[in-house]
Short mmCIF file of C-alpha atoms in Angstrom, two decimals:
data_model
loop_
_atom_site.label_atom_id
_atom_site.label_comp_id
_atom_site.label_asym_id
_atom_site.label_seq_id
_atom_site.Cartn_x
_atom_site.Cartn_y
_atom_site.Cartn_z
CA MET A 18 10.87 21.77 7.99
CA PHE A 19 11.35 18.96 5.29
CA ASP A 20 14.81 20.34 4.71
CA PHE A 21 15.38 20.41 8.54
CA ALA A 22 14.33 16.88 8.69
CA ASN A 23 16.14 15.12 5.79
CA GLN A 24 19.48 16.71 6.63
CA ALA A 25 19.92 14.07 9.31
CA PHE A 26 19.93 11.28 6.60
CA THR A 27 22.46 12.95 4.27
CA LEU A 28 24.80 14.09 7.02
CA LEU A 29 24.79 11.07 9.26
CA ILE A 30 24.37 8.33 6.69
CA ILE A 31 25.96 9.64 3.54
CA THR A 32 28.59 12.35 4.52
CA VAL A 33 29.99 11.51 7.93
CA VAL A 34 29.17 8.55 9.97
CA PHE A 35 27.80 5.54 8.08
CA GLY A 36 30.07 6.13 4.96
CA GLU A 37 33.02 6.17 7.25
CA LEU A 38 31.74 3.04 9.14
CA PHE A 39 30.93 1.12 5.87
CA THR A 40 34.42 1.74 4.34
CA THR A 41 36.63 1.23 7.46
CA VAL A 42 34.66 -1.29 9.62
CA ILE A 43 32.08 -3.06 7.61
CA VAL A 44 34.23 -3.58 4.48
CA GLY A 45 37.62 -2.77 6.09
CA ASP A 46 41.19 -2.46 4.70
CA ARG A 47 41.94 -5.44 2.72
CA GLY A 48 45.66 -4.57 2.20
CA ASP A 49 44.86 -1.89 -0.30
CA ASN A 50 44.37 1.33 1.82
CA PHE A 51 40.57 0.93 1.73
CA ARG A 52 40.56 1.44 -2.09
CA PHE A 53 38.08 -1.69 -2.63
CA ALA A 54 35.83 -0.35 0.21
CA ASN A 55 35.76 3.05 -1.34
CA LEU A 56 34.74 1.60 -4.68
CA LEU A 57 32.01 -0.49 -3.21
CA TRP A 58 30.60 2.59 -1.40
CA SER A 59 30.90 4.57 -4.66
CA LEU A 60 28.80 1.69 -6.56
CA ALA A 61 26.04 1.68 -4.03
CA LEU A 62 25.54 5.54 -4.29
CA ALA A 63 25.90 5.56 -8.13
CA VAL A 64 23.27 2.63 -8.42
CA SER A 65 20.74 4.62 -6.16
CA PHE A 66 21.42 7.87 -8.20
CA LEU A 67 20.89 6.01 -11.48
CA LEU A 68 17.50 4.78 -10.15
CA VAL A 69 16.61 8.32 -9.68
CA VAL A 70 17.76 9.24 -13.26
CA LEU A 71 15.35 6.63 -14.58
CA THR A 72 12.32 7.55 -12.59
CA ALA A 73 12.34 11.22 -11.43
CA PRO A 74 10.96 13.03 -14.57
CA LEU A 75 8.34 10.53 -14.93
CA CYS A 76 7.07 10.80 -11.27
CA GLY A 77 7.22 14.54 -11.60
CA ALA A 78 5.06 14.35 -14.64
CA ILE A 79 2.38 12.25 -12.86
CA MET A 80 2.58 14.71 -9.90
CA ASP A 81 1.84 17.84 -11.87
CA TYR A 82 -1.00 15.94 -13.79
CA ARG A 83 -2.66 14.66 -10.70
CA ALA A 84 -1.66 17.26 -8.12
CA GLU A 85 -0.10 14.59 -6.04
CA LYS A 86 3.30 16.17 -4.93
CA LYS A 87 2.54 15.67 -1.27
CA ARG A 88 1.46 12.04 -1.75
CA PHE A 89 4.68 10.99 -3.56
CA LEU A 90 6.67 13.08 -1.00
CA PHE A 91 5.10 11.04 1.82
CA ALA A 92 5.94 7.84 0.08
CA SER A 93 9.49 8.58 -0.48
CA TYR A 94 9.58 9.80 3.23
CA LEU A 95 8.42 6.48 4.64
CA ALA A 96 10.74 4.41 2.38
CA THR A 97 13.73 6.57 3.60
CA VAL A 98 12.70 6.18 7.19
CA VAL A 99 12.41 2.37 7.10
CA ALA A 100 15.45 1.61 4.87
CA THR A 101 17.60 3.90 7.11
CA ALA A 102 16.31 2.22 10.38
CA LEU A 103 17.30 -1.18 8.99
CA LEU A 104 20.93 -0.02 8.73
CA PHE A 105 21.14 -1.23 12.35
CA PHE A 106 21.42 -4.84 11.32
CA VAL A 107 24.52 -4.15 9.00
CA GLU A 108 27.41 -5.77 11.01
CA PRO A 109 31.02 -6.01 9.85
CA GLY A 110 31.21 -8.46 6.91
CA TYR A 111 27.61 -7.84 5.97
CA VAL A 112 28.77 -5.93 2.90
CA TRP A 113 25.83 -6.72 0.44
CA LEU A 114 23.16 -5.93 3.00
CA GLY A 115 24.81 -2.63 3.71
CA MET A 116 25.03 -1.88 0.00
CA VAL A 117 21.33 -2.95 -0.68
CA LEU A 118 19.99 -0.73 2.23
CA ILE A 119 22.25 2.26 1.13
CA ILE A 120 20.86 1.96 -2.40
CA VAL A 121 17.02 1.79 -1.14
CA SER A 122 17.50 4.61 1.37
CA ASN A 123 19.41 7.12 -0.73
CA TYR A 124 17.02 6.51 -3.72
CA ALA A 125 14.10 7.23 -1.71
CA TYR A 126 15.86 10.16 0.10
CA SER A 127 16.94 11.68 -3.33
CA MET A 128 13.52 11.29 -4.92
CA GLY A 129 12.20 13.22 -1.83
CA GLU A 130 14.64 15.89 -2.55
CA SER A 131 13.03 16.46 -5.92
CA PHE A 132 9.46 16.17 -4.65
CA ILE A 133 9.96 18.77 -1.96
CA ALA A 134 11.76 21.14 -4.42
CA ALA A 135 8.71 20.89 -6.73
CA PHE A 136 6.83 23.04 -4.17
CA LEU A 137 9.30 25.90 -4.31
CA PRO A 138 7.89 27.98 -7.34
CA ALA A 139 4.40 28.35 -5.61
CA LEU A 140 5.92 29.62 -2.28
CA GLY A 141 6.57 33.06 -3.62
CA PRO A 142 7.40 35.34 -6.53
CA PRO A 143 10.44 34.58 -8.71
CA GLU A 144 12.39 37.52 -7.38
CA PHE A 145 12.15 36.03 -3.64
CA LEU A 146 12.97 32.42 -4.51
CA GLY A 147 16.62 32.86 -3.75
CA LYS A 148 15.84 33.82 -0.20
CA ILE A 149 13.09 31.26 0.27
CA SER A 150 15.49 28.33 -0.99
CA GLY A 151 18.32 29.82 1.01
CA PHE A 152 16.28 29.81 4.25
CA GLY A 153 15.24 26.27 3.66
CA TRP A 154 18.78 25.02 2.97
CA ALA A 155 20.06 27.01 6.08
CA LEU A 156 17.40 25.49 8.16
CA GLY A 157 18.46 22.16 6.83
CA TYR A 158 21.94 22.62 8.10
CA ILE A 159 20.73 23.63 11.56
CA GLY A 160 18.70 20.26 11.49
CA GLY A 161 21.94 18.46 10.72
CA LEU A 162 23.76 20.38 13.41
CA CYS A 163 21.02 19.18 15.95
CA ALA A 164 21.33 15.44 14.62
CA ALA A 165 25.13 15.67 14.70
CA GLY A 166 25.13 16.94 18.22
CA PHE A 167 23.31 13.96 19.55
CA THR A 168 25.54 11.61 17.60
CA LEU A 169 28.67 13.24 19.11
CA LEU A 170 27.37 13.18 22.60
CA VAL A 171 25.68 9.77 22.78
CA LEU A 172 26.89 7.47 20.06
CA GLY A 173 30.45 8.22 19.71
CA GLU A 174 33.02 7.56 16.83
CA ALA A 175 32.71 5.27 13.76
CA SER A 176 35.11 2.57 14.86
CA ALA A 177 35.19 -1.17 15.35
CA GLU A 178 35.66 -0.72 19.07
CA ASN A 179 32.45 1.40 19.35
CA PHE A 180 30.36 -0.43 16.74
CA GLU A 181 27.70 -1.63 19.28
CA ARG A 182 26.76 2.10 19.94
CA ILE A 183 27.44 3.72 16.57
CA ARG A 184 25.30 1.10 14.84
CA TRP A 185 22.41 3.09 16.25
CA VAL A 186 23.14 5.87 13.75
CA GLY A 187 20.72 4.40 11.33
CA PRO A 188 17.66 4.22 13.71
CA PHE A 189 18.43 7.66 15.11
CA ALA A 190 18.66 9.17 11.60
CA ALA A 191 15.44 7.52 10.77
CA GLY A 192 13.70 8.58 13.93
CA PHE A 193 14.82 12.18 13.56
CA PHE A 194 13.56 12.29 10.07
CA LEU A 195 10.44 10.71 10.93
CA LEU A 196 9.44 13.26 13.50
CA ALA A 197 10.91 16.48 12.19
CA ALA A 198 8.98 16.16 8.87
CA ILE A 199 5.67 15.81 10.43
CA PRO A 200 4.94 19.64 10.20
CA THR A 201 5.35 19.47 6.46
CA PHE A 202 2.66 16.89 6.00
CA VAL A 203 0.15 18.67 8.61
CA TRP A 204 0.55 22.15 6.99
CA LEU A 205 2.05 22.23 3.61
CA LYS A 206 -0.70 22.74 1.00
CA GLU A 207 -1.01 20.94 -2.49
CA ARG A 208 -1.41 23.61 -5.16
CA GLY A 209 -3.14 22.85 -8.48
CA LEU A 210 -6.08 20.78 -9.59
CA PRO A 211 -5.88 17.14 -10.51
CA GLN A 212 -6.68 16.14 -14.06
CA PRO A 213 -8.89 13.36 -14.91
CA VAL A 214 -7.28 9.94 -15.46
CA VAL A 215 -7.84 8.97 -19.07
CA SER A 216 -5.20 6.27 -19.09
CA ASN A 217 -2.78 4.59 -16.90
CA TYR A 218 -0.17 6.47 -14.91
CA HIS A 219 2.71 5.14 -16.96
CA GLN A 220 1.09 6.36 -20.21
CA ILE A 221 0.34 9.86 -18.67
CA ALA A 222 4.01 10.32 -17.43
CA TRP A 223 5.53 9.26 -20.92
CA ARG A 224 3.10 11.49 -22.78
CA ARG A 225 3.86 14.53 -20.69
CA VAL A 226 7.58 14.06 -20.47
CA THR A 227 7.71 13.43 -24.40
CA THR A 228 5.74 16.70 -24.87
CA THR A 229 8.25 18.51 -22.64
CA LEU A 230 11.21 17.05 -24.71
CA HIS A 231 9.56 18.22 -27.84
CA GLU A 232 9.17 21.76 -26.42
CA LEU A 233 12.76 22.08 -25.00
CA HIS A 234 13.59 24.59 -27.50
CA ARG A 235 11.34 27.02 -25.61
CA PHE A 236 13.39 26.28 -22.39
CA GLN A 237 16.94 26.54 -23.76
CA ASP A 238 18.30 28.33 -20.72
CA LEU A 239 16.94 25.64 -18.37
CA SER A 240 18.46 23.08 -20.68
CA ARG A 241 21.97 24.74 -20.60
CA PHE A 242 21.71 25.22 -17.05
CA LEU A 243 20.95 21.64 -16.30
CA VAL A 244 24.01 20.51 -18.31
CA SER A 245 26.19 22.84 -16.30
CA LEU A 246 24.49 21.47 -13.11
CA LEU A 247 25.37 17.98 -14.27
CA PHE A 248 29.09 18.91 -13.89
CA SER A 249 28.91 20.97 -10.73
CA MET A 250 26.79 18.51 -8.76
CA ALA A 251 29.14 15.69 -9.79
CA GLY A 252 31.90 17.64 -7.82
CA VAL A 253 29.42 18.33 -4.95
CA TYR A 254 28.24 14.60 -4.59
CA ILE A 255 31.89 13.51 -4.50
CA ILE A 256 32.69 15.97 -1.78
CA ILE A 257 29.35 14.80 0.25
CA ALA A 258 30.38 11.28 -0.33
CA PHE A 259 34.10 11.32 0.42
CA ALA A 260 35.06 14.48 2.36
CA PHE A 261 34.92 12.70 5.77
CA ILE A 262 36.25 9.58 4.44
CA TYR A 263 39.04 11.81 3.04
CA GLY A 264 39.70 13.31 6.59
CA ALA A 265 39.91 9.69 8.18
CA GLN A 266 42.29 8.09 5.23
CA VAL A 267 44.22 11.03 3.98
CA ILE A 268 44.36 13.61 6.91
CA GLY A 269 44.37 10.94 9.52
CA TRP A 270 42.25 13.12 11.88
CA ASP A 271 41.48 12.45 15.73
CA GLU A 272 37.78 11.93 16.70
CA SER A 273 37.74 15.26 18.43
CA VAL A 274 38.69 16.98 15.15
CA ARG A 275 36.28 15.03 13.11
CA ASN A 276 33.65 16.15 15.64
CA ILE A 277 34.54 19.75 15.35
CA MET A 278 34.36 19.45 11.55
CA PHE A 279 30.91 18.21 12.05
CA ILE A 280 29.88 21.50 13.56
CA ILE A 281 31.96 23.77 11.29
CA VAL A 282 30.51 22.42 8.20
CA GLN A 283 27.04 22.75 9.34
CA VAL A 284 27.31 26.26 10.64
CA THR A 285 29.20 27.56 7.47
CA ALA A 286 26.88 25.84 5.17
CA ALA A 287 23.78 27.30 6.82
CA VAL A 288 25.50 30.86 6.78
CA GLY A 289 26.48 30.25 2.97
CA ALA A 290 22.88 29.27 2.19
CA MET A 291 21.25 32.06 3.89
CA GLY A 292 23.68 34.71 3.06
CA LEU A 293 23.97 33.94 -0.73
CA GLY A 294 20.19 33.37 -0.82
CA TRP A 295 19.83 37.21 -0.11
CA VAL A 296 22.57 38.01 -2.42
CA GLN A 297 20.92 35.97 -5.13
CA ASP A 298 17.69 38.11 -5.00
CA ARG A 299 19.83 41.25 -5.50
CA ILE A 300 22.35 40.12 -8.16
CA GLY A 301 20.65 37.41 -9.77
CA ALA A 302 20.56 33.52 -9.65
CA LYS A 303 23.01 32.97 -12.54
CA ARG A 304 25.67 35.19 -11.09
CA THR A 305 25.26 33.72 -7.59
CA TYR A 306 25.64 30.24 -8.93
CA GLN A 307 28.84 31.11 -10.75
CA LEU A 308 30.27 32.80 -7.59
CA THR A 309 29.49 29.47 -5.61
CA LEU A 310 31.51 27.59 -8.37
CA LEU A 311 34.48 29.88 -7.81
CA LEU A 312 34.24 29.06 -4.04
CA TRP A 313 34.27 25.42 -4.77
CA VAL A 314 37.34 25.45 -6.97
CA SER A 315 39.21 27.27 -4.17
CA ALA A 316 37.86 24.80 -1.54
CA VAL A 317 38.87 21.58 -3.66
CA ILE A 318 42.36 22.97 -4.18
CA ALA A 319 42.69 23.67 -0.45
CA ILE A 320 41.54 20.09 0.32
CA TRP A 321 44.00 18.54 -2.01
CA ALA A 322 46.94 20.69 -0.73
CA THR A 323 46.21 20.41 2.82
CA PRO A 324 49.00 17.86 3.77
CA GLN A 325 51.57 19.61 1.48
CA VAL A 326 50.87 23.04 2.58
CA THR A 327 51.10 21.85 6.35
CA ALA A 328 54.45 20.10 5.68
CA LEU A 329 55.76 23.16 3.81
CA VAL A 330 54.89 25.55 6.41
CA ASN A 331 56.32 23.41 9.12
CA HIS A 332 59.54 23.12 7.17
CA LEU A 333 59.97 26.90 6.44
CA PHE A 334 58.98 28.22 9.87
CA GLY A 335 59.92 25.37 12.24
CA TRP A 336 56.45 24.92 13.39
CA GLN A 337 54.56 21.88 14.46
CA TRP A 338 51.14 22.35 12.89
CA GLN A 339 49.05 19.18 12.31
CA ALA A 340 47.27 18.82 8.84
CA GLN A 341 44.10 17.94 10.74
CA TYR A 342 43.86 21.40 12.24
CA VAL A 343 44.69 23.12 8.89
CA PHE A 344 41.92 21.00 7.46
CA LEU A 345 39.31 22.57 9.77
CA VAL A 346 40.01 25.92 7.96
CA VAL A 347 39.45 24.16 4.59
CA GLY A 348 36.17 22.82 5.99
CA SER A 349 34.88 26.36 6.66
CA LEU A 350 35.37 27.17 2.88
CA ALA A 351 33.77 23.85 1.68
CA GLY A 352 30.84 24.37 4.10
CA LEU A 353 30.22 27.84 2.49
CA SER A 354 30.40 26.40 -0.85
CA LEU A 355 28.10 23.62 -0.03
CA GLY A 356 25.33 25.46 1.31
CA SER A 357 25.28 28.32 -1.25
CA SER A 358 25.68 26.21 -4.48
CA GLN A 359 22.79 23.82 -3.72
CA SER A 360 20.50 26.61 -2.76
CA ALA A 361 21.38 28.66 -5.73
CA SER A 362 20.79 25.79 -8.23
CA ARG A 363 17.41 24.94 -6.71
CA ALA A 364 16.33 28.51 -6.91
CA LEU A 365 17.57 28.99 -10.46
CA VAL A 366 15.40 26.00 -11.59
CA GLY A 367 12.50 27.45 -9.72
CA VAL A 368 12.74 30.69 -11.73
CA PHE A 369 12.83 28.74 -15.01
CA SER A 370 9.86 26.55 -14.19
CA PRO A 371 6.30 27.30 -15.05
CA LEU A 372 3.97 26.48 -12.09
CA SER A 373 2.09 23.87 -14.19
CA LYS A 374 5.24 21.92 -14.77
CA SER A 375 7.15 22.62 -11.42
CA ALA A 376 7.24 19.04 -10.29
CA GLU A 377 8.15 17.81 -13.88
CA PHE A 378 10.97 20.40 -14.28
CA PHE A 379 12.22 19.55 -10.69
CA GLY A 380 12.15 15.82 -11.81
CA PHE A 381 14.66 16.78 -14.64
CA TRP A 382 16.53 18.81 -11.79
CA GLY A 383 16.60 15.53 -9.78
CA LEU A 384 17.66 13.62 -13.08
CA ALA A 385 20.61 15.93 -13.60
CA ASN A 386 21.61 15.95 -10.04
CA LYS A 387 21.66 12.18 -9.73
CA LEU A 388 23.29 11.54 -13.09
CA ALA A 389 25.79 13.82 -11.84
CA GLY A 390 26.16 11.52 -8.86
CA VAL A 391 26.59 8.42 -10.90
CA PHE A 392 29.03 10.08 -13.24
CA GLY A 393 31.26 11.82 -10.63
CA ILE A 394 31.23 9.16 -7.98
CA LEU A 395 32.04 6.31 -10.17
CA MET A 396 34.65 8.55 -11.71
CA LEU A 397 36.33 9.24 -8.47
CA GLY A 398 35.87 5.62 -7.22
CA GLY A 399 37.71 4.33 -10.33
CA LEU A 400 40.31 7.08 -10.11
CA GLN A 401 41.06 6.74 -6.51
CA ALA A 402 41.57 2.92 -7.12
CA VAL A 403 44.38 3.87 -9.40
CA VAL A 404 46.09 7.03 -8.02
CA GLY A 405 44.57 7.14 -4.37
CA LEU A 406 42.08 9.39 -2.81
CA GLN A 407 44.17 12.48 -2.40
CA GLY A 408 45.15 12.79 -6.14
CA ALA A 409 41.83 11.86 -7.35
CA ILE A 410 39.91 14.64 -5.38
CA LEU A 411 41.37 17.18 -7.89
CA LEU A 412 38.85 15.86 -10.46
CA CYS A 413 36.21 17.96 -8.50
CA ALA A 414 38.02 21.20 -9.40
CA LEU A 415 37.86 20.30 -13.21
CA LEU A 416 34.18 19.50 -12.95
CA PHE A 417 33.34 22.97 -11.32
CA VAL A 418 35.48 24.72 -13.91
CA LEU A 419 33.44 23.09 -16.63
CA ALA A 420 30.20 23.85 -15.02
CA MET A 421 31.37 27.53 -14.94
CA VAL A 422 32.16 27.60 -18.70
CA ILE A 423 28.95 25.97 -19.68
CA CYS A 424 26.93 28.38 -17.50
CA ILE A 425 28.25 31.44 -19.37
CA SER A 426 25.69 30.82 -22.16
CA VAL A 427 22.57 30.83 -19.75
CA ASN A 428 20.46 33.88 -20.00
CA GLU A 429 18.43 34.23 -16.97
CA PRO A 430 16.10 37.04 -18.04
CA ARG A 431 15.20 35.02 -21.12
CA GLY A 432 14.69 31.87 -19.11
CA ARG A 433 12.39 33.62 -16.66
CA GLU A 434 10.21 35.00 -19.57
CA ALA A 435 10.10 31.50 -21.18
CA ALA A 436 8.53 30.17 -18.02
CA GLN A 437 6.01 33.01 -17.73
CA GLN A 438 4.99 32.65 -21.42
CA TRP A 439 4.42 28.94 -21.05
CA GLN A 440 2.31 29.55 -17.90
CA GLY A 441 0.10 31.86 -20.03
CA HIS A 442 0.07 29.35 -22.87
#
């Protein structure tokens, strides 16, 4: 249910509505085809991700030691809700207020992602984690579809003419998250026993994280996978942050087509997460993860080539296809890739994590994810300022290929055994 709830934030605020509203209305085109606006959006997201990099493993260590995953999750949830609701007050020209609120809300949301993922290893045996993670992601995209449906029907398009209505997207996303996450805090149980506080939390966190770093040779497959994840998630975060901005600026789609893309991405992402979650429990998490990377490479090339392919087909056959409709087909492939890759990576970390260190290890998962966000989004932000958004998007394909190459050395059975041995230790 927490996956169901938080999807309203990532979809409406980061991926679709507020990102487009910030770049095209709040900052606007300053004679540079929105390149400065895109750069500011990149910087705001990168700063929020960098804060996660600095704090996620430390928070995870404390959560494991004190058995306080649920309390930390609740704090991140409240912070996300409040900061997201305050986006209502960001008007055209209020650029710095918008950036600060995005930094705070996306930081709190991203920390919550790591906190909720830390519960995963205790929800079932390792051989079922792919299915469990996939179900969670799929339910999340259904939540996103519900949130998007309201936005399409009631709030309308992200434009200057519709600003007085669409500015309510922040309070709506906050309210959806606030209400839909209540079942999590009512029924989800905290596992583990709190250890006595023998020093302050800061010292406890540093001591546990330092111990883990000294013991990393025991978890070599997790370490290698997190490096692979660094590159793959850099590509994913670029797509999440810029796909709908790309549709508005490069494809030039109509509002109706953008609305259809809302639905297509959510449905295909849910199918991808659920379907490959079942596949993962049969062929293994590593193979499933590599399969999702192949899907991503195909999707990125299709995104980049949409205008050229449309023009070529029209020239050869005398047709009158519009790039925006071809882009809907591409969106299906991207949706399948999105849901399956995020679910597979979360489940693989769960397989490699001892129960007694689940929050700490998912803190490192959060670190790798958000360091990827800093790295990927800043690279794309700078690159698009030079060559434009369409050419810069090819960076994602390179990132996914690098992730595939690094993942070759990951040995899933050995990583699973290391987690079991540590738990016994």
